[in-house]
Every structure is written in C-alpha cells, then in structure tokens.
PDB file of C-alpha atoms in Angstrom:
ATOM      1  CA  UNK A   1     -11.634  -7.985  21.653  1.00 56.00           C
ATOM      2  CA  UNK A   2     -11.007  -5.266  19.083  1.00 56.00           C
ATOM      3  CA  UNK A   3      -7.946  -3.161  17.938  1.00 51.00           C
ATOM      4  CA  UNK A   4      -8.254   0.470  19.150  1.00 58.00           C
ATOM      5  CA  UNK A   5      -6.493   3.305  17.763  1.00 61.00           C
ATOM      6  CA  UNK A   6      -4.415   5.052  20.630  1.00 65.00           C
ATOM      7  CA  UNK A   7      -6.012   8.320  19.325  1.00 67.00           C
ATOM      8  CA  UNK A   8      -2.942  10.554  18.467  1.00 77.00           C
ATOM      9  CA  UNK A   9      -4.039  11.641  15.220  1.00 77.00           C
ATOM     10  CA  UNK A  10      -1.576  13.877  14.271  1.00 85.00           C
ATOM     11  CA  UNK A  11       0.855  11.183  14.479  1.00 88.00           C
ATOM     12  CA  UNK A  12      -1.112   8.677  12.620  1.00 86.00           C
ATOM     13  CA  UNK A  13      -1.825  11.410   9.719  1.00 88.00           C
ATOM     14  CA  UNK A  14       1.883  12.229   9.512  1.00 90.00           C
ATOM     15  CA  UNK A  15       2.492   8.532   9.268  1.00 91.00           C
ATOM     16  CA  UNK A  16      -0.123   8.388   6.626  1.00 89.00           C
ATOM     17  CA  UNK A  17       0.833  11.235   4.925  1.00 91.00           C
ATOM     18  CA  UNK A  18       4.749   9.667   4.597  1.00 92.00           C
ATOM     19  CA  UNK A  19       2.750   5.970   3.403  1.00 91.00           C
ATOM     20  CA  UNK A  20       1.164   8.028   0.882  1.00 88.00           C
ATOM     21  CA  UNK A  21       4.540   9.967  -0.524  1.00 89.00           C
ATOM     22  CA  UNK A  22       6.004   6.504  -0.594  1.00 90.00           C
ATOM     23  CA  UNK A  23       3.252   4.666  -2.745  1.00 83.00           C
ATOM     24  CA  UNK A  24       3.182   7.860  -5.392  1.00 83.00           C
ATOM     25  CA  UNK A  25       6.939   7.554  -5.958  1.00 85.00           C
ATOM     26  CA  UNK A  26       7.018   3.679  -6.093  1.00 82.00           C
ATOM     27  CA  UNK A  27       5.317   3.378  -9.395  1.00 79.00           C
ATOM     28  CA  UNK A  28       7.906   5.708 -11.153  1.00 81.00           C
ATOM     29  CA  UNK A  29      10.954   3.966  -9.909  1.00 84.00           C
ATOM     30  CA  UNK A  30       9.247   0.682 -10.745  1.00 79.00           C
ATOM     31  CA  UNK A  31       8.479   1.494 -14.523  1.00 80.00           C
ATOM     32  CA  UNK A  32      12.339   2.402 -14.522  1.00 82.00           C
ATOM     33  CA  UNK A  33      13.614  -0.808 -12.918  1.00 85.00           C
ATOM     34  CA  UNK A  34      11.439  -2.968 -14.649  1.00 79.00           C
ATOM     35  CA  UNK A  35      13.058  -2.344 -17.959  1.00 81.00           C
ATOM     36  CA  UNK A  36      16.016  -4.832 -16.703  1.00 87.00           C
ATOM     37  CA  UNK A  37      14.022  -6.881 -13.974  1.00 88.00           C
ATOM     38  CA  UNK A  38      11.109  -9.180 -14.559  1.00 88.00           C
ATOM     39  CA  UNK A  39       8.169  -8.498 -11.839  1.00 83.00           C
ATOM     40  CA  UNK A  40       8.755 -11.443  -9.924  1.00 89.00           C
ATOM     41  CA  UNK A  41      12.095 -11.125  -9.476  1.00 92.00           C
ATOM     42  CA  UNK A  42      11.891  -7.438  -8.508  1.00 89.00           C
ATOM     43  CA  UNK A  43       9.030  -7.634  -5.975  1.00 87.00           C
ATOM     44  CA  UNK A  44      10.964 -11.214  -4.229  1.00 93.00           C
ATOM     45  CA  UNK A  45      13.867  -8.853  -3.905  1.00 95.00           C
ATOM     46  CA  UNK A  46      12.178  -6.538  -1.955  1.00 89.00           C
ATOM     47  CA  UNK A  47      10.835  -8.906   0.249  1.00 91.00           C
ATOM     48  CA  UNK A  48      14.008 -10.494   1.024  1.00 94.00           C
ATOM     49  CA  UNK A  49      15.775  -7.541   1.581  1.00 94.00           C
ATOM     50  CA  UNK A  50      13.226  -5.962   3.790  1.00 89.00           C
ATOM     51  CA  UNK A  51      13.141  -9.404   5.555  1.00 91.00           C
ATOM     52  CA  UNK A  52      16.785  -9.215   6.114  1.00 93.00           C
ATOM     53  CA  UNK A  53      16.607  -5.945   7.306  1.00 91.00           C
ATOM     54  CA  UNK A  54      13.999  -6.550   9.687  1.00 87.00           C
ATOM     55  CA  UNK A  55      15.768  -9.781  11.608  1.00 87.00           C
ATOM     56  CA  UNK A  56      18.426  -7.663  11.627  1.00 89.00           C
ATOM     57  CA  UNK A  57      17.200  -4.746  13.689  1.00 85.00           C
ATOM     58  CA  UNK A  58      14.772  -7.289  16.060  1.00 84.00           C
ATOM     59  CA  UNK A  59      17.618  -9.196  16.440  1.00 83.00           C
ATOM     60  CA  UNK A  60      20.053  -6.351  17.463  1.00 83.00           C
ATOM     61  CA  UNK A  61      17.802  -5.240  19.903  1.00 80.00           C
ATOM     62  CA  UNK A  62      16.630  -8.326  21.343  1.00 77.00           C
ATOM     63  CA  UNK A  63      13.565  -8.165  20.349  1.00 73.00           C
ATOM     64  CA  UNK A  64      12.321 -11.672  19.396  1.00 70.00           C
ATOM     65  CA  UNK A  65      10.799 -12.776  22.054  1.00 70.00           C
ATOM     66  CA  UNK A  66       7.541 -11.592  21.337  1.00 73.00           C
ATOM     67  CA  UNK A  67       7.463 -14.400  18.849  1.00 72.00           C
ATOM     68  CA  UNK A  68       7.271 -16.668  21.912  1.00 73.00           C
ATOM     69  CA  UNK A  69       4.017 -16.085  23.503  1.00 73.00           C
ATOM     70  CA  UNK A  70       2.199 -16.569  19.771  1.00 74.00           C
ATOM     71  CA  UNK A  71      -0.655 -18.842  19.754  1.00 76.00           C
ATOM     72  CA  UNK A  72      -1.354 -20.989  16.591  1.00 79.00           C
ATOM     73  CA  UNK A  73      -4.275 -18.469  15.594  1.00 81.00           C
ATOM     74  CA  UNK A  74      -1.955 -15.807  15.595  1.00 81.00           C
ATOM     75  CA  UNK A  75       0.816 -17.817  13.117  1.00 85.00           C
ATOM     76  CA  UNK A  76      -2.747 -18.683  10.545  1.00 88.00           C
ATOM     77  CA  UNK A  77      -3.424 -14.795  10.561  1.00 86.00           C
ATOM     78  CA  UNK A  78       0.310 -14.124   9.898  1.00 89.00           C
ATOM     79  CA  UNK A  79      -0.190 -16.538   6.935  1.00 88.00           C
ATOM     80  CA  UNK A  80      -3.394 -15.053   5.998  1.00 92.00           C
ATOM     81  CA  UNK A  81      -1.750 -11.959   5.947  1.00 89.00           C
ATOM     82  CA  UNK A  82       1.140 -12.820   3.737  1.00 88.00           C
ATOM     83  CA  UNK A  83      -1.139 -14.640   1.180  1.00 91.00           C
ATOM     84  CA  UNK A  84      -3.294 -11.407   1.111  1.00 92.00           C
ATOM     85  CA  UNK A  85      -0.772  -9.270   0.704  1.00 87.00           C
ATOM     86  CA  UNK A  86       1.203 -11.958  -1.981  1.00 88.00           C
ATOM     87  CA  UNK A  87      -2.036 -12.185  -3.656  1.00 90.00           C
ATOM     88  CA  UNK A  88      -2.117  -8.019  -4.065  1.00 89.00           C
ATOM     89  CA  UNK A  89       1.432  -7.938  -5.493  1.00 82.00           C
ATOM     90  CA  UNK A  90       0.436 -10.362  -8.383  1.00 80.00           C
ATOM     91  CA  UNK A  91      -2.586  -9.276  -9.229  1.00 84.00           C
ATOM     92  CA  UNK A  92      -1.569  -5.861  -9.329  1.00 80.00           C
ATOM     93  CA  UNK A  93       1.297  -7.141 -11.705  1.00 75.00           C
ATOM     94  CA  UNK A  94      -1.241  -9.096 -14.052  1.00 76.00           C
ATOM     95  CA  UNK A  95      -3.582  -6.420 -14.026  1.00 76.00           C
ATOM     96  CA  UNK A  96      -0.481  -3.967 -15.776  1.00 70.00           C
ATOM     97  CA  UNK A  97      -0.289  -6.894 -18.267  1.00 69.00           C
ATOM     98  CA  UNK A  98      -3.227  -6.688 -19.441  1.00 74.00           C
ATOM     99  CA  UNK A  99      -4.271  -3.243 -18.921  1.00 72.00           C
ATOM    100  CA  UNK A 100      -2.147   0.124 -18.501  1.00 64.00           C
ATOM    101  CA  UNK A 101      -0.027   1.036 -15.862  1.00 63.00           C
ATOM    102  CA  UNK A 102      -2.543   4.355 -15.674  1.00 64.00           C
ATOM    103  CA  UNK A 103      -5.576   2.360 -14.900  1.00 68.00           C
ATOM    104  CA  UNK A 104      -4.075   0.035 -12.738  1.00 72.00           C
ATOM    105  CA  UNK A 105      -2.684   2.776 -10.467  1.00 72.00           C
ATOM    106  CA  UNK A 106      -6.634   3.771 -10.287  1.00 72.00           C
ATOM    107  CA  UNK A 107      -8.326   0.728  -9.947  1.00 77.00           C
ATOM    108  CA  UNK A 108      -6.048   0.006  -6.923  1.00 80.00           C
ATOM    109  CA  UNK A 109      -7.612   2.886  -5.415  1.00 75.00           C
ATOM    110  CA  UNK A 110     -10.632   0.664  -4.828  1.00 79.00           C
ATOM    111  CA  UNK A 111      -8.416  -1.077  -1.749  1.00 81.00           C
ATOM    112  CA  UNK A 112      -8.243   1.926   0.650  1.00 74.00           C
ATOM    113  CA  UNK A 113     -11.881   2.585   0.057  1.00 76.00           C
ATOM    114  CA  UNK A 114     -12.759  -1.115   0.840  1.00 82.00           C
ATOM    115  CA  UNK A 115     -10.345  -0.443   3.481  1.00 80.00           C
ATOM    116  CA  UNK A 116     -12.344   2.102   5.050  1.00 77.00           C
ATOM    117  CA  UNK A 117     -15.711  -0.212   4.777  1.00 80.00           C
ATOM    118  CA  UNK A 118     -14.078  -2.542   6.603  1.00 82.00           C
ATOM    119  CA  UNK A 119     -12.831   0.194   9.726  1.00 79.00           C
ATOM    120  CA  UNK A 120     -16.571   1.111   9.967  1.00 80.00           C
ATOM    121  CA  UNK A 121     -18.652  -2.503  10.028  1.00 77.00           C
ATOM    122  CA  UNK A 122     -15.417  -4.791  11.041  1.00 78.00           C
ATOM    123  CA  UNK A 123     -14.102  -2.523  13.864  1.00 72.00           C
ATOM    124  CA  UNK A 124     -17.154  -0.199  14.486  1.00 73.00           C
ATOM    125  CA  UNK A 125     -14.997   2.945  13.818  1.00 72.00           C
ATOM    126  CA  UNK A 126     -17.628   5.513  13.970  1.00 72.00           C
ATOM    127  CA  UNK A 127     -18.112   7.782  10.764  1.00 70.00           C
ATOM    128  CA  UNK A 128     -19.489  11.351  11.107  1.00 78.00           C
ATOM    129  CA  UNK A 129     -21.710  13.152   8.656  1.00 83.00           C
ATOM    130  CA  UNK A 130     -18.535  14.803   7.056  1.00 81.00           C
ATOM    131  CA  UNK A 131     -16.907  11.594   7.020  1.00 78.00           C
ATOM    132  CA  UNK A 132     -19.238  10.270   4.781  1.00 84.00           C
ATOM    133  CA  UNK A 133     -19.523  13.022   2.449  1.00 87.00           C
ATOM    134  CA  UNK A 134     -15.866  13.106   1.896  1.00 81.00           C
ATOM    135  CA  UNK A 135     -15.708   9.914   0.910  1.00 81.00           C
ATOM    136  CA  UNK A 136     -18.918   9.962  -2.053  1.00 88.00           C
ATOM    137  CA  UNK A 137     -16.562  12.869  -3.548  1.00 88.00           C
ATOM    138  CA  UNK A 138     -13.221  10.310  -3.523  1.00 81.00           C
ATOM    139  CA  UNK A 139     -15.688   7.984  -4.924  1.00 85.00           C
ATOM    140  CA  UNK A 140     -16.615  10.588  -7.900  1.00 91.00           C
ATOM    141  CA  UNK A 141     -13.230  11.608  -8.028  1.00 86.00           C
ATOM    142  CA  UNK A 142     -11.518   8.478  -8.922  1.00 79.00           C
ATOM    143  CA  UNK A 143     -14.870   7.830 -11.302  1.00 84.00           C
ATOM    144  CA  UNK A 144     -14.236  11.048 -13.027  1.00 87.00           C
ATOM    145  CA  UNK A 145     -10.164  10.232 -13.357  1.00 78.00           C
ATOM    146  CA  UNK A 146     -11.225   6.665 -14.144  1.00 74.00           C
ATOM    147  CA  UNK A 147     -13.344   7.990 -17.407  1.00 79.00           C
ATOM    148  CA  UNK A 148     -10.576  10.299 -18.337  1.00 79.00           C
ATOM    149  CA  UNK A 149      -7.977   7.244 -18.332  1.00 71.00           C
ATOM    150  CA  UNK A 150     -10.303   4.725 -19.767  1.00 69.00           C
ATOM    151  CA  UNK A 151     -10.034   6.274 -23.081  1.00 71.00           C
ATOM    152  CA  UNK A 152      -6.419   6.529 -23.585  1.00 60.00           C
ATOM    153  CA  UNK A 153      -5.898   3.575 -21.885  1.00 52.00           C
ATOM    154  CA  UNK A 154      -8.243   0.624 -23.496  1.00 47.00           C
ATOM    155  CA  UNK A 155      -6.564  -1.307 -26.275  1.00 45.00           C
ATOM    156  CA  UNK A 156      -8.800  -4.326 -26.092  1.00 51.00           C
ATOM    157  CA  UNK A 157     -12.444  -4.989 -24.783  1.00 51.00           C
ATOM    158  CA  UNK A 158     -11.402  -8.769 -22.947  1.00 66.00           C
ATOM    159  CA  UNK A 159      -7.980  -7.710 -22.244  1.00 72.00           C
ATOM    160  CA  UNK A 160      -8.630  -4.802 -20.701  1.00 67.00           C
ATOM    161  CA  UNK A 161     -11.874  -6.148 -18.602  1.00 73.00           C
ATOM    162  CA  UNK A 162      -9.600  -9.444 -17.347  1.00 82.00           C
ATOM    163  CA  UNK A 163      -6.504  -6.778 -16.099  1.00 78.00           C
ATOM    164  CA  UNK A 164      -9.176  -4.217 -14.407  1.00 79.00           C
ATOM    165  CA  UNK A 165     -10.879  -7.619 -12.784  1.00 86.00           C
ATOM    166  CA  UNK A 166      -7.075  -8.719 -11.786  1.00 87.00           C
ATOM    167  CA  UNK A 167      -6.659  -5.446  -9.981  1.00 86.00           C
ATOM    168  CA  UNK A 168      -9.818  -5.231  -8.450  1.00 89.00           C
ATOM    169  CA  UNK A 169      -8.794  -8.661  -6.866  1.00 93.00           C
ATOM    170  CA  UNK A 170      -5.625  -7.190  -5.684  1.00 92.00           C
ATOM    171  CA  UNK A 171      -7.422  -4.373  -3.981  1.00 91.00           C
ATOM    172  CA  UNK A 172      -9.565  -6.884  -2.356  1.00 93.00           C
ATOM    173  CA  UNK A 173      -6.642  -8.442  -1.078  1.00 94.00           C
ATOM    174  CA  UNK A 174      -4.696  -5.659   0.064  1.00 89.00           C
ATOM    175  CA  UNK A 175      -8.276  -4.356   2.010  1.00 89.00           C
ATOM    176  CA  UNK A 176      -8.311  -7.644   3.706  1.00 91.00           C
ATOM    177  CA  UNK A 177      -4.531  -8.032   4.567  1.00 90.00           C
ATOM    178  CA  UNK A 178      -4.993  -4.111   6.348  1.00 86.00           C
ATOM    179  CA  UNK A 179      -7.802  -5.442   8.455  1.00 87.00           C
ATOM    180  CA  UNK A 180      -5.816  -8.221   9.498  1.00 88.00           C
ATOM    181  CA  UNK A 181      -2.637  -6.366  10.279  1.00 82.00           C
ATOM    182  CA  UNK A 182      -4.592  -3.778  12.022  1.00 79.00           C
ATOM    183  CA  UNK A 183      -6.404  -6.911  14.561  1.00 79.00           C
ATOM    184  CA  UNK A 184      -3.050  -8.596  15.008  1.00 83.00           C
ATOM    185  CA  UNK A 185      -1.548  -5.328  16.754  1.00 78.00           C
ATOM    186  CA  UNK A 186      -3.255  -6.282  19.739  1.00 78.00           C
ATOM    187  CA  UNK A 187      -0.951  -8.943  20.352  1.00 78.00           C
ATOM    188  CA  UNK A 188       2.176  -7.899  18.172  1.00 79.00           C
ATOM    189  CA  UNK A 189       3.509  -4.390  17.537  1.00 77.00           C
ATOM    190  CA  UNK A 190       4.236  -3.675  13.571  1.00 75.00           C
ATOM    191  CA  UNK A 191       7.581  -4.392  13.395  1.00 79.00           C
ATOM    192  CA  UNK A 192       6.973  -7.908  14.917  1.00 83.00           C
ATOM    193  CA  UNK A 193       4.177  -8.181  12.065  1.00 85.00           C
ATOM    194  CA  UNK A 194       5.993  -6.943   9.221  1.00 83.00           C
ATOM    195  CA  UNK A 195       9.171  -8.793   9.864  1.00 86.00           C
ATOM    196  CA  UNK A 196       7.261 -12.046   9.733  1.00 87.00           C
ATOM    197  CA  UNK A 197       5.219 -10.858   6.586  1.00 88.00           C
ATOM    198  CA  UNK A 198       8.200 -10.228   5.062  1.00 88.00           C
ATOM    199  CA  UNK A 199      10.090 -13.436   5.277  1.00 91.00           C
ATOM    200  CA  UNK A 200       6.737 -15.629   4.606  1.00 91.00           C
ATOM    201  CA  UNK A 201       6.169 -13.432   0.979  1.00 92.00           C
ATOM    202  CA  UNK A 202       9.601 -13.854   0.382  1.00 93.00           C
ATOM    203  CA  UNK A 203       9.726 -17.614   0.929  1.00 93.00           C
ATOM    204  CA  UNK A 204       5.993 -17.891  -1.225  1.00 91.00           C
ATOM    205  CA  UNK A 205       7.607 -16.019  -4.371  1.00 93.00           C
ATOM    206  CA  UNK A 206      10.938 -17.819  -4.208  1.00 94.00           C
ATOM    207  CA  UNK A 207      10.118 -20.648  -6.316  1.00 93.00           C
ATOM    208  CA  UNK A 208       8.875 -17.497  -9.613  1.00 92.00           C
ATOM    209  CA  UNK A 209      11.969 -15.170  -9.126  1.00 93.00           C
ATOM    210  CA  UNK A 210      15.020 -15.114 -11.201  1.00 94.00           C
ATOM    211  CA  UNK A 211      18.183 -13.810  -8.514  1.00 94.00           C
ATOM    212  CA  UNK A 212      20.653 -14.206 -11.104  1.00 94.00           C
ATOM    213  CA  UNK A 213      19.230 -11.436 -13.056  1.00 94.00           C
ATOM    214  CA  UNK A 214      20.495  -9.410  -9.988  1.00 94.00           C
ATOM    215  CA  UNK A 215      24.057  -9.939 -11.319  1.00 92.00           C
ATOM    216  CA  UNK A 216      23.719  -8.548 -14.385  1.00 92.00           C
ATOM    217  CA  UNK A 217      22.640  -4.343 -12.860  1.00 93.00           C
ATOM    218  CA  UNK A 218      24.550  -1.426 -13.853  1.00 92.00           C
ATOM    219  CA  UNK A 219      25.319   0.804 -10.640  1.00 93.00           C
ATOM    220  CA  UNK A 220      22.349   3.083 -11.726  1.00 91.00           C
ATOM    221  CA  UNK A 221      19.894   0.408 -11.821  1.00 92.00           C
ATOM    222  CA  UNK A 222      21.353  -1.017  -8.409  1.00 95.00           C
ATOM    223  CA  UNK A 223      20.383   2.201  -7.115  1.00 94.00           C
ATOM    224  CA  UNK A 224      16.636   2.042  -8.296  1.00 92.00           C
ATOM    225  CA  UNK A 225      16.190  -1.059  -7.207  1.00 93.00           C
ATOM    226  CA  UNK A 226      17.760  -0.169  -3.956  1.00 95.00           C
ATOM    227  CA  UNK A 227      15.222   2.663  -3.635  1.00 93.00           C
ATOM    228  CA  UNK A 228      12.138   0.343  -4.629  1.00 89.00           C
ATOM    229  CA  UNK A 229      13.574  -1.705  -0.976  1.00 90.00           C
ATOM    230  CA  UNK A 230      14.199   1.157   1.162  1.00 92.00           C
ATOM    231  CA  UNK A 231      10.707   2.588   0.045  1.00 89.00           C
ATOM    232  CA  UNK A 232       8.936  -1.008   0.882  1.00 79.00           C
ATOM    233  CA  UNK A 233      10.489  -0.550   4.655  1.00 83.00           C
ATOM    234  CA  UNK A 234       9.323   2.810   5.011  1.00 89.00           C
ATOM    235  CA  UNK A 235       5.644   3.034   3.369  1.00 88.00           C
ATOM    236  CA  UNK A 236       4.793   0.006   5.165  1.00 77.00           C
ATOM    237  CA  UNK A 237       6.215   0.438   8.740  1.00 82.00           C
ATOM    238  CA  UNK A 238       4.331   4.044   8.526  1.00 88.00           C
ATOM    239  CA  UNK A 239       1.434   2.425   7.013  1.00 84.00           C
ATOM    240  CA  UNK A 240       1.558  -0.347   9.941  1.00 79.00           C
ATOM    241  CA  UNK A 241       2.391   2.715  12.581  1.00 84.00           C
ATOM    242  CA  UNK A 242      -0.677   4.777  11.315  1.00 87.00           C
ATOM    243  CA  UNK A 243      -2.880   2.009  11.896  1.00 81.00           C
ATOM    244  CA  UNK A 244      -2.236   2.193  15.646  1.00 80.00           C
ATOM    245  CA  UNK A 245      -2.614   5.442  15.753  1.00 84.00           C
ATOM    246  CA  UNK A 246      -5.567   6.380  13.816  1.00 82.00           C
ATOM    247  CA  UNK A 247      -8.681   4.908  12.574  1.00 78.00           C
ATOM    248  CA  UNK A 248      -8.075   2.524   9.264  1.00 72.00           C
ATOM    249  CA  UNK A 249     -11.192   4.587   7.775  1.00 70.00           C
ATOM    250  CA  UNK A 250      -9.364   7.937   7.923  1.00 78.00           C
ATOM    251  CA  UNK A 251      -5.441   6.466   7.365  1.00 82.00           C
ATOM    252  CA  UNK A 252      -7.425   5.024   4.248  1.00 73.00           C
ATOM    253  CA  UNK A 253      -8.575   8.760   3.356  1.00 74.00           C
ATOM    254  CA  UNK A 254      -5.340  10.200   2.989  1.00 81.00           C
ATOM    255  CA  UNK A 255      -4.263   6.954   1.238  1.00 78.00           C
ATOM    256  CA  UNK A 256      -6.718   8.016  -1.901  1.00 74.00           C
ATOM    257  CA  UNK A 257      -4.552  10.767  -2.591  1.00 77.00           C
ATOM    258  CA  UNK A 258      -2.014   8.795  -3.872  1.00 80.00           C
ATOM    259  CA  UNK A 259      -2.750   8.761  -7.802  1.00 76.00           C
ATOM    260  CA  UNK A 260      -2.753  12.168  -7.903  1.00 78.00           C
ATOM    261  CA  UNK A 261       0.726  12.656  -5.730  1.00 83.00           C
ATOM    262  CA  UNK A 262       1.839   9.537  -8.370  1.00 80.00           C
ATOM    263  CA  UNK A 263       0.936  12.295 -10.990  1.00 79.00           C
ATOM    264  CA  UNK A 264       3.049  15.307  -9.821  1.00 84.00           C
ATOM    265  CA  UNK A 265       6.090  12.762  -9.299  1.00 83.00           C
ATOM    266  CA  UNK A 266       5.500  11.428 -13.116  1.00 80.00           C
ATOM    267  CA  UNK A 267       5.732  14.680 -13.799  1.00 83.00           C
ATOM    268  CA  UNK A 268       8.572  15.985 -11.890  1.00 86.00           C
ATOM    269  CA  UNK A 269      10.860  13.053 -13.173  1.00 85.00           C
ATOM    270  CA  UNK A 270      10.071  13.319 -16.670  1.00 80.00           C
ATOM    271  CA  UNK A 271      10.869  17.135 -16.744  1.00 85.00           C
ATOM    272  CA  UNK A 272      14.124  16.179 -14.729  1.00 85.00           C
ATOM    273  CA  UNK A 273      15.032  12.944 -17.385  1.00 82.00           C
ATOM    274  CA  UNK A 274      13.024  13.203 -20.229  1.00 79.00           C
ATOM    275  CA  UNK A 275      14.198   9.647 -21.420  1.00 78.00           C
ATOM    276  CA  UNK A 276      13.682   7.939 -17.689  1.00 74.00           C
ATOM    277  CA  UNK A 277       9.756   7.791 -18.124  1.00 77.00           C
ATOM    278  CA  UNK A 278       7.110   9.320 -20.703  1.00 71.00           C
ATOM    279  CA  UNK A 279       4.480  11.603 -19.360  1.00 73.00           C
ATOM    280  CA  UNK A 280       1.203  10.548 -18.169  1.00 72.00           C
ATOM    281  CA  UNK A 281      -1.904  12.117 -20.151  1.00 74.00           C
ATOM    282  CA  UNK A 282      -4.619  13.719 -18.256  1.00 76.00           C
ATOM    283  CA  UNK A 283      -7.638  15.629 -19.826  1.00 83.00           C
ATOM    284  CA  UNK A 284      -9.271  18.741 -17.657  1.00 86.00           C
ATOM    285  CA  UNK A 285     -11.403  15.905 -16.764  1.00 87.00           C
ATOM    286  CA  UNK A 286      -8.738  13.838 -15.114  1.00 80.00           C
ATOM    287  CA  UNK A 287      -7.654  16.802 -13.486  1.00 84.00           C
ATOM    288  CA  UNK A 288     -11.080  17.430 -12.030  1.00 90.00           C
ATOM    289  CA  UNK A 289     -11.211  14.023 -10.987  1.00 85.00           C
ATOM    290  CA  UNK A 290      -7.950  14.212  -9.334  1.00 81.00           C
ATOM    291  CA  UNK A 291      -8.582  17.470  -7.539  1.00 83.00           C
ATOM    292  CA  UNK A 292     -12.015  16.124  -6.150  1.00 87.00           C
ATOM    293  CA  UNK A 293      -9.927  13.092  -4.561  1.00 80.00           C
ATOM    294  CA  UNK A 294      -7.759  15.200  -3.060  1.00 75.00           C
ATOM    295  CA  UNK A 295     -10.599  17.133  -1.679  1.00 81.00           C
ATOM    296  CA  UNK A 296     -12.373  14.262  -0.678  1.00 80.00           C
ATOM    297  CA  UNK A 297      -9.697  13.010   1.514  1.00 73.00           C
ATOM    298  CA  UNK A 298      -9.147  16.103   3.004  1.00 72.00           C
ATOM    299  CA  UNK A 299     -13.004  16.071   4.291  1.00 77.00           C
ATOM    300  CA  UNK A 300     -13.134  12.636   5.365  1.00 71.00           C
ATOM    301  CA  UNK A 301      -9.790  12.863   7.665  1.00 64.00           C
ATOM    302  CA  UNK A 302     -10.717  16.056   9.275  1.00 65.00           C
ATOM    303  CA  UNK A 303     -14.466  15.675   9.803  1.00 70.00           C
ATOM    304  CA  UNK A 304     -15.129  15.300  13.569  1.00 60.00           C
ATOM    305  CA  UNK A 305     -11.611  15.836  14.755  1.00 53.00           C
ATOM    306  CA  UNK A 306     -12.426  18.146  17.313  1.00 49.00           C
ATOM    307  CA  UNK A 307     -14.239  14.994  19.042  1.00 48.00           C
ATOM    308  CA  UNK A 308     -10.886  12.892  18.647  1.00 48.00           C
ATOM    309  CA  UNK A 309      -8.890  15.825  20.007  1.00 42.00           C
ATOM    310  CA  UNK A 310     -11.496  15.503  22.797  1.00 42.00           C
ATOM    311  CA  UNK A 311     -10.801  12.272  23.396  1.00 45.00           C
ATOM    312  CA  UNK A 312      -7.237  12.529  23.234  1.00 41.00           C
ATOM    313  CA  UNK A 313      -6.907  15.139  25.895  1.00 39.00           C
TER     314      UNK A 313
END
C-alpha cells in the first residue's frame, strides 16, 4: 500500500512555496557563514539544533509514543533516509568545492525533477498533458540557465566535471530521500520522521565536525548560523507537510523555482549590503531560462487542478 496525498492542494501549495523561499535564502546566509565555519561543522550544528528542538517539542507534548510501534523495517527506512540526506549535503558541498556555487545551485535542481519522476513511477501519481508540458519547459529553462552560467563558472574542465558529478549524486540522493520520507508518512507524521533523521544525521557528521570553532563566533555570525538552523526546521517541516497534502510531482514543480528566487535574494542582499555577498552575473539568456523555469513550474503545478478540487470536495 502506497501513501496518498490528503487532497488539500491549497495547503500543499502554500507549504511548498514556504520551502522554496527557505531554500532560496539559505545559500545567501550560508555563503556569509562559511567565512568563519567549515561546511561540515556548520551542517552538523544545524542538525544538532534541529534534533534538540524536535526532541524537546515532541517530549513536551508527550508525543514520543509512536516510536514504540515501529518495526525493524521502519527503522531501516529511517536509517536509509538519513544516509541519503547526509549524502545530499556532503555531495553538494563537494560540488561547491570543485565547481562554482551558481553551477551547483543550478544542477541540484535535478533533485525535484527526479522526485517528480519518482512520484509518477513509484507512487503512480497521474500526470496530465499540461503537467508534462510544464516539466518540459522547466527542463528547457534549466538548460538555458545552465549554459549561461557555464560560460562564466567553468575554470577547469576536470574540476568542473568532478564537481558536477558530485552535485548530480547529491540530487539523486535527495530525490530518493524525499520519496522514502513520503512513504514513511504512512506510519509516522512528518515531525516524528524528521526528529529521527535529524538525530541520526548529527551522529553521522559528529566525527567530521569541529565544535570548538563555534566558540570563536561573534554576535553577527551567531545570528547568521542561528538563521541557518531555523531555516532547516522551517524548510524541511514545510516540505514534509507539503508531501502529506499534495502530490510529490507537483511539490517538485514548485521547488524548481528555487534558483530564480535565490537570484532575487542575492540581488536584494547585495543591494542592501554590498560587502556581504557578490552579485550573480546572469545574462539575458540566463534570465530567460529562469523565467521559463517559473512558467513551467506554474503550468505543471496548476494543470489538472480542477480534477483535484473535485476530488477534495
């Protein structure tokens, strides 16, 4: 038996937009935070913060009982989801190391597209013609944006290919994680799933982190790091709930707008505080590609919505 969305598509759409907004602003703050922390330590602390928050939140509400009903296969699925999510983080970080942040941000958008295909072939979510058309437009837009960024981002052929390969693996890892989480919603709600994943992820990254570096942060960088931590809670909480109420294929279409939203976030921060982050260099071709991604996302998300409304009613 496979998980089915609740049918509350308007709530699912709103939660997907929150997730996209969080993931669009996160790279900007991460870029500023990485001036004083290494990527692994920053990622580890985000998981520790999220794990502590979720444990306290569930414990205060006496909501730890559902874990007692889990069977061995459920714990194995949770462990696999954890490994996949950590693989996504590490693969993305290595991709940024060997290629440019702009290129990594673009290639990681393969993840929601792969999640869409998984929703179709694994959860048997139905795609109407308009959704296929929207998906094709998204792919075209990402390709144009990629070509635009490629001209300015590539500094070495072998390094670029290696970095792109790492990001590609990160995208596959994230898509698989998202689909496993969707299936786990049949046994646990999103808060219970995320609490376990956060704890396991923090434990996996602990040997590679340098917690002492946190003691050297000033007030500004502590604020930035805490924003990253809160972003983790809000983004993945909204994402998990979006999957509970809306089809994975449609959630993925909304998440495809993240590169465009990220460009807007970088421009806004650079305009307000030019020394904090450098502006992105995007030509007319790249802007056109970003607009296509936005348009394709809208078409894919809204096509066939009348049928969903009828089912909900």
